[in-house]
PDB file of C-alpha atoms and ligand atoms in Angstrom:
ATOM      1  CA  MET P   1      55.611 136.319  87.421  1.00 44.00           C
ATOM      2  CA  THR P   2      55.272 132.972  86.235  1.00 46.00           C
ATOM      3  CA  SER P   3      57.512 133.385  83.294  1.00 50.00           C
ATOM      4  CA  LEU P   4      60.524 135.019  85.617  1.00 46.00           C
ATOM      5  CA  HIS P   5      60.188 132.006  87.681  1.00 47.00           C
ATOM      6  CA  HIS P   6      59.896 129.404  84.803  1.00 49.00           C
ATOM      7  CA  ASN P   7      63.596 130.831  82.950  1.00 48.00           C
ATOM      8  CA  LEU P   8      64.851 130.793  86.468  1.00 43.00           C
ATOM      9  CA  VAL P   9      63.889 126.726  86.713  1.00 45.00           C
ATOM     10  CA  LYS P  10      65.682 126.190  83.593  1.00 48.00           C
ATOM     11  CA  THR P  11      68.845 128.489  84.540  1.00 42.00           C
ATOM     12  CA  ILE P  12      69.084 126.243  87.738  1.00 43.00           C
ATOM     13  CA  THR P  13      68.152 122.751  85.547  1.00 45.00           C
ATOM     14  CA  THR P  14      70.696 123.969  83.086  1.00 45.00           C
ATOM     15  CA  TYR P  15      73.947 124.604  86.000  1.00 45.00           C
ATOM     16  CA  THR P  16      72.680 121.394  87.338  1.00 47.00           C
ATOM     17  CA  SER P  17      73.097 119.427  84.188  1.00 49.00           C
ATOM     18  CA  LEU P  18      76.542 121.253  83.476  1.00 45.00           C
ATOM     19  CA  ILE P  19      78.087 120.383  86.932  1.00 47.00           C
ATOM     20  CA  LEU P  20      76.526 116.747  86.810  1.00 54.00           C
ATOM     21  CA  VAL P  21      78.781 116.348  83.552  1.00 51.00           C
ATOM     22  CA  ILE P  22      81.928 118.386  84.889  1.00 47.00           C
ATOM     23  CA  THR P  23      81.566 115.858  87.834  1.00 58.00           C
ATOM     24  CA  ALA P  24      81.022 112.263  85.236  1.00 55.00           C
ATOM     25  CA  LEU P  25      84.273 114.009  83.329  1.00 52.00           C
ATOM     26  CA  SER P  26      86.092 114.345  86.811  1.00 51.00           C
ATOM     27  CA  SER P  27      85.387 111.148  88.151  1.00 58.00           C
ATOM     28  CA  CYS P  28      87.007 109.173  85.428  1.00 67.00           C
ATOM     29  CA  ALA P  29      90.178 107.268  85.777  1.00 84.00           C
ATOM     30  CA  THR P  30      92.671 104.761  84.938  1.00 89.00           C
ATOM     31  CA  SER P  31      92.703 101.226  86.077  1.00 89.00           C
ATOM     32  CA  PRO P  32      96.147  99.994  87.278  1.00 89.00           C
ATOM     33  CA  GLU P  33      96.144  97.570  83.928  1.00 85.00           C
ATOM     34  CA  GLY P  34      95.335 101.169  81.803  1.00 87.00           C
ATOM     35  CA  ARG P  35      91.546 100.897  81.196  1.00 87.00           C
ATOM     36  CA  THR P  36      89.386 103.829  81.969  1.00 88.00           C
ATOM     37  CA  GLN P  37      86.983 103.500  84.875  1.00 88.00           C
ATOM     38  CA  PHE P  38      83.782 105.696  85.764  1.00 84.00           C
ATOM     39  CA  LYS P  39      83.851 105.923  89.658  1.00 87.00           C
ATOM     40  CA  LEU P  40      81.650 108.688  91.394  1.00 84.00           C
ATOM     41  CA  ILE P  41      82.271 107.583  95.056  1.00 90.00           C
ATOM     42  CA  PRO P  42      85.248 108.958  97.334  1.00 92.00           C
ATOM     43  CA  ASP P  43      87.639 106.301  98.635  1.00 93.00           C
ATOM     44  CA  ASP P  44      87.151 107.484 102.069  1.00 94.00           C
ATOM     45  CA  GLN P  45      83.155 106.350 101.396  1.00 93.00           C
ATOM     46  CA  MET P  46      84.267 103.185  99.839  1.00 95.00           C
ATOM     47  CA  ASP P  47      86.644 102.657 102.926  1.00 96.00           C
ATOM     48  CA  LEU P  48      83.547 102.925 105.288  1.00 95.00           C
ATOM     49  CA  MET P  49      80.901 100.941 103.096  1.00 93.00           C
ATOM     50  CA  GLY P  50      83.857  98.108 103.304  1.00 96.00           C
ATOM     51  CA  ALA P  51      84.145  98.483 107.133  1.00 96.00           C
ATOM     52  CA  GLN P  52      80.357  98.183 107.804  1.00 94.00           C
ATOM     53  CA  SER P  53      79.881  95.410 105.234  1.00 94.00           C
ATOM     54  CA  PHE P  54      82.503  93.281 106.863  1.00 96.00           C
ATOM     55  CA  GLU P  55      80.758  94.179 110.403  1.00 95.00           C
ATOM     56  CA  GLN P  56      77.451  92.837 109.115  1.00 93.00           C
ATOM     57  CA  ILE P  57      79.420  89.551 107.448  1.00 94.00           C
ATOM     58  CA  LYS P  58      81.283  89.017 111.120  1.00 96.00           C
ATOM     59  CA  GLN P  59      77.736  89.358 112.855  1.00 95.00           C
ATOM     60  CA  GLN P  60      76.068  86.670 110.943  1.00 93.00           C
ATOM     61  CA  THR P  61      78.899  84.018 110.029  1.00 96.00           C
ATOM     62  CA  PRO P  62      81.052  82.604 113.204  1.00 98.00           C
ATOM     63  CA  LEU P  63      84.710  83.086 112.905  1.00 98.00           C
ATOM     64  CA  SER P  64      87.121  80.042 112.741  1.00 98.00           C
ATOM     65  CA  LYS P  65      88.492  79.305 116.421  1.00 98.00           C
ATOM     66  CA  ASP P  66      91.170  76.685 114.739  1.00 98.00           C
ATOM     67  CA  GLN P  67      94.576  78.468 115.548  1.00 98.00           C
ATOM     68  CA  ASN P  68      96.086  76.428 113.032  1.00 98.00           C
ATOM     69  CA  ILE P  69      93.979  77.874 110.132  1.00 98.00           C
ATOM     70  CA  ASN P  70      94.195  81.318 111.670  1.00 98.00           C
ATOM     71  CA  GLN P  71      97.890  81.327 111.206  1.00 98.00           C
ATOM     72  CA  TYR P  72      98.497  79.872 107.715  1.00 98.00           C
ATOM     73  CA  VAL P  73      95.958  82.553 106.680  1.00 98.00           C
ATOM     74  CA  LEU P  74      97.394  85.241 108.918  1.00 98.00           C
ATOM     75  CA  CYS P  75     101.072  84.370 107.050  1.00 98.00           C
ATOM     76  CA  ILE P  76      99.581  84.507 103.769  1.00 98.00           C
ATOM     77  CA  ALA P  77      98.283  87.618 104.604  1.00 98.00           C
ATOM     78  CA  ASN P  78     101.272  89.014 106.156  1.00 98.00           C
ATOM     79  CA  LYS P  79     102.919  88.247 103.056  1.00 98.00           C
ATOM     80  CA  ILE P  80     100.774  89.633 100.338  1.00 98.00           C
ATOM     81  CA  ILE P  81     100.349  92.923 102.261  1.00 98.00           C
ATOM     82  CA  PRO P  82     103.556  94.665 102.399  1.00 98.00           C
ATOM     83  CA  GLN P  83     103.101  94.721  98.588  1.00 98.00           C
ATOM     84  CA  VAL P  84     100.069  96.392  98.177  1.00 97.00           C
ATOM     85  CA  THR P  85     101.754 100.061  97.479  1.00 95.00           C
ATOM     86  CA  GLN P  86      98.653 101.976  98.934  1.00 92.00           C
ATOM     87  CA  ASN P  87      98.923 100.249 102.182  1.00 94.00           C
ATOM     88  CA  PRO P  88     101.704  97.824 102.683  1.00 97.00           C
ATOM     89  CA  ASP P  89     101.061  97.767 106.853  1.00 97.00           C
ATOM     90  CA  PRO P  90      99.864  94.554 108.153  1.00 96.00           C
ATOM     91  CA  LYS P  91      98.556  96.388 111.272  1.00 97.00           C
ATOM     92  CA  GLN P  92      96.150  98.358 109.583  1.00 97.00           C
ATOM     93  CA  TRP P  93      94.469  95.108 107.915  1.00 98.00           C
ATOM     94  CA  GLU P  94      92.166  92.885 109.494  1.00 98.00           C
ATOM     95  CA  VAL P  95      92.481  89.676 108.402  1.00 98.00           C
ATOM     96  CA  GLN P  96      89.428  86.891 109.556  1.00 98.00           C
ATOM     97  CA  VAL P  97      88.668  83.118 108.667  1.00 98.00           C
ATOM     98  CA  PHE P  98      85.306  82.420 108.864  1.00 98.00           C
ATOM     99  CA  ASP P  99      84.251  78.961 110.107  1.00 98.00           C
ATOM    100  CA  ASP P 100      81.710  77.968 107.039  1.00 96.00           C
ATOM    101  CA  PRO P 101      81.640  75.482 104.440  1.00 95.00           C
ATOM    102  CA  GLN P 102      81.537  77.494 101.433  1.00 94.00           C
ATOM    103  CA  ALA P 103      84.699  77.896  99.450  1.00 95.00           C
ATOM    104  CA  ASN P 104      84.747  81.670  99.246  1.00 95.00           C
ATOM    105  CA  ALA P 105      87.080  84.833 100.312  1.00 97.00           C
ATOM    106  CA  PHE P 106      86.758  88.355  99.812  1.00 97.00           C
ATOM    107  CA  ALA P 107      88.779  91.836 100.174  1.00 98.00           C
ATOM    108  CA  LEU P 108      87.011  94.582 100.686  1.00 97.00           C
ATOM    109  CA  PRO P 109      88.029  98.683 100.526  1.00 97.00           C
ATOM    110  CA  GLY P 110      89.248  99.789 104.380  1.00 97.00           C
ATOM    111  CA  ASN P 111      91.701  97.074 104.494  1.00 97.00           C
ATOM    112  CA  LYS P 112      89.610  94.033 105.159  1.00 98.00           C
ATOM    113  CA  ILE P 113      90.178  90.064 104.221  1.00 98.00           C
ATOM    114  CA  GLY P 114      87.690  87.562 105.013  1.00 98.00           C
ATOM    115  CA  VAL P 115      88.715  83.562 104.011  1.00 98.00           C
ATOM    116  CA  TYR P 116      86.225  80.730 104.748  1.00 98.00           C
ATOM    117  CA  SER P 117      87.532  77.709 105.764  1.00 98.00           C
ATOM    118  CA  GLY P 118      85.680  76.114 102.753  1.00 96.00           C
ATOM    119  CA  LEU P 119      88.311  76.966 100.399  1.00 97.00           C
ATOM    120  CA  LEU P 120      90.891  75.011 101.540  1.00 97.00           C
ATOM    121  CA  LYS P 121      89.244  72.146  99.601  1.00 95.00           C
ATOM    122  CA  TYR P 122      90.126  73.983  96.596  1.00 96.00           C
ATOM    123  CA  ALA P 123      93.225  75.858  97.769  1.00 97.00           C
ATOM    124  CA  LYS P 124      95.280  73.146  98.382  1.00 97.00           C
ATOM    125  CA  ASN P 125      98.755  74.700  99.266  1.00 98.00           C
ATOM    126  CA  GLN P 126      99.870  78.053 100.627  1.00 98.00           C
ATOM    127  CA  ASP P 127     100.694  79.088  97.053  1.00 98.00           C
ATOM    128  CA  GLN P 128      97.382  78.765  95.844  1.00 98.00           C
ATOM    129  CA  LEU P 129      95.375  80.416  98.652  1.00 98.00           C
ATOM    130  CA  ALA P 130      97.471  83.341  98.174  1.00 98.00           C
ATOM    131  CA  ALA P 131      96.589  83.412  94.307  1.00 98.00           C
ATOM    132  CA  VAL P 132      93.148  83.570  95.877  1.00 98.00           C
ATOM    133  CA  MET P 133      93.728  86.002  98.316  1.00 98.00           C
ATOM    134  CA  GLY P 134      96.151  88.161  95.678  1.00 98.00           C
ATOM    135  CA  HIS P 135      93.241  87.986  93.228  1.00 98.00           C
ATOM    136  CA  GLU P 136      90.756  89.536  96.117  1.00 98.00           C
ATOM    137  CA  ILE P 137      93.095  92.106  97.064  1.00 98.00           C
ATOM    138  CA  ALA P 138      93.964  93.167  93.283  1.00 98.00           C
ATOM    139  CA  HIS P 139      89.808  93.698  93.113  1.00 97.00           C
ATOM    140  CA  VAL P 140      90.503  96.581  95.735  1.00 97.00           C
ATOM    141  CA  ILE P 141      93.706  97.684  94.670  1.00 97.00           C
ATOM    142  CA  ALA P 142      92.052  98.343  91.339  1.00 96.00           C
ATOM    143  CA  LYS P 143      89.248  99.605  92.940  1.00 96.00           C
ATOM    144  CA  HIS P 144      86.470  97.695  91.072  1.00 96.00           C
ATOM    145  CA  GLY P 145      83.770  97.892  93.773  1.00 94.00           C
ATOM    146  CA  ASN P 146      83.808 101.657  93.155  1.00 94.00           C
ATOM    147  CA  GLU P 147      83.156 101.342  89.879  1.00 93.00           C
ATOM    148  CA  ARG P 148      80.251  98.435  90.376  1.00 92.00           C
ATOM    149  CA  VAL P 149      78.376 100.761  92.506  1.00 89.00           C
ATOM    150  CA  SER P 150      79.150 103.958  90.593  1.00 88.00           C
ATOM    151  CA  SER P 151      77.783 102.093  87.591  1.00 84.00           C
ATOM    152  CA  GLN P 152      74.491 100.961  89.292  1.00 80.00           C
ATOM    153  CA  MET P 153      73.806 104.263  90.833  1.00 76.00           C
ATOM    154  CA  ALA P 154      74.122 105.924  87.634  1.00 75.00           C
ATOM    155  CA  THR P 155      71.788 103.263  85.232  1.00 73.00           C
ATOM    156  CA  GLN P 156      69.369 103.101  88.364  1.00 64.00           C
ATOM    157  CA  ALA P 157      68.347 106.334  89.653  1.00 54.00           C
ATOM    158  CA  GLY P 158      70.804 109.064  88.741  1.00 52.00           C
ATOM    159  CA  LEU P 159      72.052 111.703  91.442  1.00 49.00           C
ATOM    160  CA  GLU P 160      69.122 112.153  93.531  1.00 52.00           C
ATOM    161  CA  ILE P 161      69.739 108.474  94.765  1.00 53.00           C
ATOM    162  CA  ALA P 162      73.384 109.008  94.155  1.00 56.00           C
ATOM    163  CA  SER P 163      73.092 111.511  97.654  1.00 53.00           C
ATOM    164  CA  VAL P 164      71.039 109.454  99.270  1.00 57.00           C
ATOM    165  CA  MET P 165      73.125 106.769  98.932  1.00 58.00           C
ATOM    166  CA  LEU P 166      76.019 108.318  99.783  1.00 58.00           C
ATOM    167  CA  GLY P 167      74.479 109.168 103.774  1.00 58.00           C
ATOM    168  CA  GLY P 168      71.706 106.977 103.321  1.00 53.00           C
ATOM    169  CA  THR P 169      71.100 103.220 105.218  1.00 49.00           C
ATOM    170  CA  GLN P 170      68.548 102.151 103.398  1.00 61.00           C
ATOM    171  CA  ASP P 171      68.124  98.317 102.899  1.00 68.00           C
ATOM    172  CA  ALA P 172      68.040  98.694  99.042  1.00 66.00           C
ATOM    173  CA  ASN P 173      71.211 101.177  99.177  1.00 69.00           C
ATOM    174  CA  ASN P 174      72.567  98.436 101.512  1.00 77.00           C
ATOM    175  CA  ALA P 175      72.042  95.364  98.826  1.00 79.00           C
ATOM    176  CA  MET P 176      73.280  97.373  96.027  1.00 80.00           C
ATOM    177  CA  ILE P 177      76.938  98.068  98.176  1.00 85.00           C
ATOM    178  CA  LEU P 178      77.317  94.402  99.038  1.00 87.00           C
ATOM    179  CA  ALA P 179      76.647  93.205  95.647  1.00 87.00           C
ATOM    180  CA  GLY P 180      79.128  96.244  94.075  1.00 90.00           C
ATOM    181  CA  LEU P 181      81.631  94.848  96.669  1.00 91.00           C
ATOM    182  CA  GLY P 182      81.449  91.515  95.392  1.00 90.00           C
ATOM    183  CA  LEU P 183      79.369  90.009  98.553  1.00 88.00           C
ATOM    184  CA  GLY P 184      76.910  88.172  96.495  1.00 75.00           C
ATOM    185  CA  VAL P 185      76.833  84.890  98.200  1.00 78.00           C
ATOM    186  CA  GLN P 186      77.129  85.706 101.444  1.00 78.00           C
ATOM    187  CA  PHE P 187      73.532  88.405 100.975  1.00 77.00           C
ATOM    188  CA  GLY P 188      72.046  86.183  98.163  1.00 76.00           C
ATOM    189  CA  ILE P 189      72.415  89.513  95.724  1.00 77.00           C
ATOM    190  CA  THR P 190      74.481  87.937  93.156  1.00 80.00           C
ATOM    191  CA  LEU P 191      76.221  90.127  91.156  1.00 88.00           C
ATOM    192  CA  PRO P 192      79.280  88.536  89.113  1.00 91.00           C
ATOM    193  CA  PHE P 193      82.713  90.672  88.333  1.00 93.00           C
ATOM    194  CA  SER P 194      82.728  91.473  84.491  1.00 93.00           C
ATOM    195  CA  ARG P 195      85.293  89.592  82.896  1.00 93.00           C
ATOM    196  CA  SER P 196      87.357  92.716  81.943  1.00 93.00           C
ATOM    197  CA  HIS P 197      87.651  93.367  86.086  1.00 96.00           C
ATOM    198  CA  GLU P 198      88.484  89.453  86.733  1.00 95.00           C
ATOM    199  CA  SER P 199      91.022  89.996  83.824  1.00 94.00           C
ATOM    200  CA  GLU P 200      92.847  92.585  85.814  1.00 96.00           C
ATOM    201  CA  ALA P 201      92.600  90.540  89.139  1.00 97.00           C
ATOM    202  CA  ASP P 202      93.911  87.796  87.878  1.00 96.00           C
ATOM    203  CA  LEU P 203      96.944  89.944  86.493  1.00 95.00           C
ATOM    204  CA  ILE P 204      97.284  92.351  89.370  1.00 97.00           C
ATOM    205  CA  GLY P 205      97.012  89.365  91.809  1.00 98.00           C
ATOM    206  CA  LEU P 206      99.554  87.114  90.251  1.00 97.00           C
ATOM    207  CA  ASP P 207     102.122  90.198  90.457  1.00 97.00           C
ATOM    208  CA  LEU P 208     101.453  90.636  94.084  1.00 98.00           C
ATOM    209  CA  MET P 209     101.539  86.716  95.041  1.00 98.00           C
ATOM    210  CA  ALA P 210     105.266  86.398  92.951  1.00 98.00           C
ATOM    211  CA  LYS P 211     106.679  89.487  94.972  1.00 98.00           C
ATOM    212  CA  ALA P 212     105.277  88.200  98.238  1.00 98.00           C
ATOM    213  CA  GLY P 213     107.670  85.090  97.401  1.00 98.00           C
ATOM    214  CA  PHE P 214     104.449  82.353  96.536  1.00 98.00           C
ATOM    215  CA  ASN P 215     104.764  80.348  93.490  1.00 98.00           C
ATOM    216  CA  PRO P 216     102.777  82.216  90.735  1.00 98.00           C
ATOM    217  CA  GLU P 217     102.591  79.208  88.474  1.00 98.00           C
ATOM    218  CA  GLN P 218     100.516  77.333  91.467  1.00 98.00           C
ATOM    219  CA  SER P 219      97.449  79.505  90.051  1.00 96.00           C
ATOM    220  CA  VAL P 220      96.732  77.474  87.176  1.00 95.00           C
ATOM    221  CA  PRO P 221      95.872  74.521  89.246  1.00 95.00           C
ATOM    222  CA  LEU P 222      93.922  76.173  91.711  1.00 95.00           C
ATOM    223  CA  TRP P 223      91.395  77.445  88.999  1.00 92.00           C
ATOM    224  CA  GLU P 224      91.300  73.899  87.712  1.00 91.00           C
ATOM    225  CA  ASN P 225      90.532  73.229  90.668  1.00 91.00           C
ATOM    226  CA  MET P 226      87.469  75.334  91.368  1.00 90.00           C
ATOM    227  CA  SER P 227      86.160  74.695  87.263  1.00 87.00           C
ATOM    228  CA  LYS P 228      86.821  70.976  87.666  1.00 86.00           C
ATOM    229  CA  ALA P 229      83.724  70.919  90.709  1.00 77.00           C
ATOM    230  CA  GLY P 230      80.964  70.207  88.298  1.00 73.00           C
ATOM    231  CA  ALA P 231      77.732  70.266  89.379  1.00 74.00           C
ATOM    232  CA  SER P 232      77.994  72.191  92.545  1.00 81.00           C
ATOM    233  CA  PRO P 233      81.090  75.012  91.606  1.00 87.00           C
ATOM    234  CA  PRO P 234      82.408  77.006  94.809  1.00 91.00           C
ATOM    235  CA  GLU P 235      80.976  79.723  95.500  1.00 91.00           C
ATOM    236  CA  PHE P 236      83.628  82.082  94.734  1.00 91.00           C
ATOM    237  CA  MET P 237      82.647  81.115  91.027  1.00 90.00           C
ATOM    238  CA  SER P 238      79.283  82.951  91.460  1.00 89.00           C
ATOM    239  CA  THR P 239      80.715  86.649  92.017  1.00 91.00           C
ATOM    240  CA  HIS P 240      84.493  85.480  90.201  1.00 90.00           C
ATOM    241  CA  PRO P 241      83.122  83.550  86.745  1.00 87.00           C
ATOM    242  CA  SER P 242      85.770  81.949  84.866  1.00 81.00           C
ATOM    243  CA  GLY P 243      86.063  80.063  81.660  1.00 76.00           C
ATOM    244  CA  SER P 244      89.295  78.957  79.412  1.00 81.00           C
ATOM    245  CA  THR P 245      90.258  82.413  79.033  1.00 86.00           C
ATOM    246  CA  ARG P 246      91.191  82.943  82.147  1.00 89.00           C
ATOM    247  CA  ILE P 247      93.790  80.031  82.394  1.00 91.00           C
ATOM    248  CA  LYS P 248      95.249  80.705  78.768  1.00 93.00           C
ATOM    249  CA  GLN P 249      95.673  84.566  79.845  1.00 93.00           C
ATOM    250  CA  LEU P 250      97.225  83.283  83.042  1.00 93.00           C
ATOM    251  CA  LYS P 251      99.770  81.224  81.360  1.00 95.00           C
ATOM    252  CA  GLU P 252     100.770  84.177  78.773  1.00 96.00           C
ATOM    253  CA  ARG P 253     101.640  86.044  82.110  1.00 95.00           C
ATOM    254  CA  ILE P 254     103.367  83.566  84.131  1.00 97.00           C
ATOM    255  CA  PRO P 255     106.824  83.549  82.509  1.00 97.00           C
ATOM    256  CA  LYS P 256     106.915  87.028  83.778  1.00 97.00           C
ATOM    257  CA  ALA P 257     105.788  86.700  87.385  1.00 98.00           C
ATOM    258  CA  ASN P 258     108.157  83.876  88.026  1.00 98.00           C
ATOM    259  CA  ILE P 259     111.195  86.248  86.985  1.00 98.00           C
ATOM    260  CA  THR P 260     109.861  88.379  89.939  1.00 98.00           C
ATOM    261  CA  TYR P 261     109.153  85.197  91.746  1.00 98.00           C
ATOM    262  CA  GLN P 262     112.522  84.171  91.447  1.00 98.00           C
ATOM    263  CA  GLN P 263     114.003  87.704  92.861  1.00 98.00           C
ATOM    264  CA  ALA P 264     112.177  87.331  95.552  1.00 98.00           C
ATOM    265  CA  VAL P 265     113.358  84.067  96.425  1.00 98.00           C
ATOM    266  CA  ASN P 266     116.636  84.914  95.638  1.00 98.00           C
ATOM    267  CA  ASN P 267     116.200  87.773  98.179  1.00 97.00           C
ATOM    268  CA  GLY P 268     115.413  85.087 100.895  1.00 97.00           C
ATOM    269  CA  GLN P 269     111.554  85.734 100.315  1.00 96.00           C
ATOM    270  CA  ARG P 270     110.396  82.690  99.986  1.00 98.00           C
ATOM    271  CA  ALA P 271     107.173  82.264 101.489  1.00 97.00           C
ATOM    272  CA  THR P 272     107.011  78.986 104.270  1.00 97.00           C
ATOM    273  CA  CYS P 273     103.283  79.285 105.429  1.00 98.00           C
ATOM    274  CA  LYS P 274     102.342  75.663 106.892  1.00 96.00           C
ATOM    275  CA  LEU P 275      98.996  74.203 107.533  1.00 94.00           C
TER     276      LEU P 275
HETATM  277 ZN1  LIG B   1      86.982  88.082  90.888  1.00 91.03          ZN
END
């Protein structure tokens, strides 16, 4: 009996391993820039995680009551969102401005966008703010949050934790999700986006802003404003690390984005969002 039982356990273990391998292989996908991605979490789960995280932030940070800033941010969002192929209807997105001095912004799966009023110190015109928002939305389009949460699940604890995470609400899992979604500063658990994620978000973001009628050349002074801050860099930089490669790579892509931008302008799509 003992031997039979042992064999049975062995067989089950073998099949479980096989299923795990198949699951892992089938969850490999490709980013919009052609990079292979490892994603374990279904899109609707990511949307749910994004929506829940957004509610958490709304509970702990006051919303801006400044009508001008709200209209300005909404104007920019409503130009960019129609360029998001996966979900181009602005009515299905929630955009909030937080009354907070931190220079930061984020977008989450589940069609959520948050902008902190402190960001306006660095994003000095509509095109510069569109560059940040385009970059954030690009992280969502490329499903970087899913990759980040998936790789943490895989490295930290394997399938058991994964199954708990997908249904669980435990604090540790919650922290892992928030960090994976790029909400480091807000919750004190910084997990910077990788160089490859930053690069993809920059390039996809540049394309989005150009299609929306924002001048892509303004992305360069924006990142320069952020980098020049010196001793007290904007909060945005702790989760979106930058270097000289970022500006160099943007400059290389700007001529192509300019063609897209000129087409948008010629079609009467030049953005006119004013503060
Ligand atoms: Zn980023």
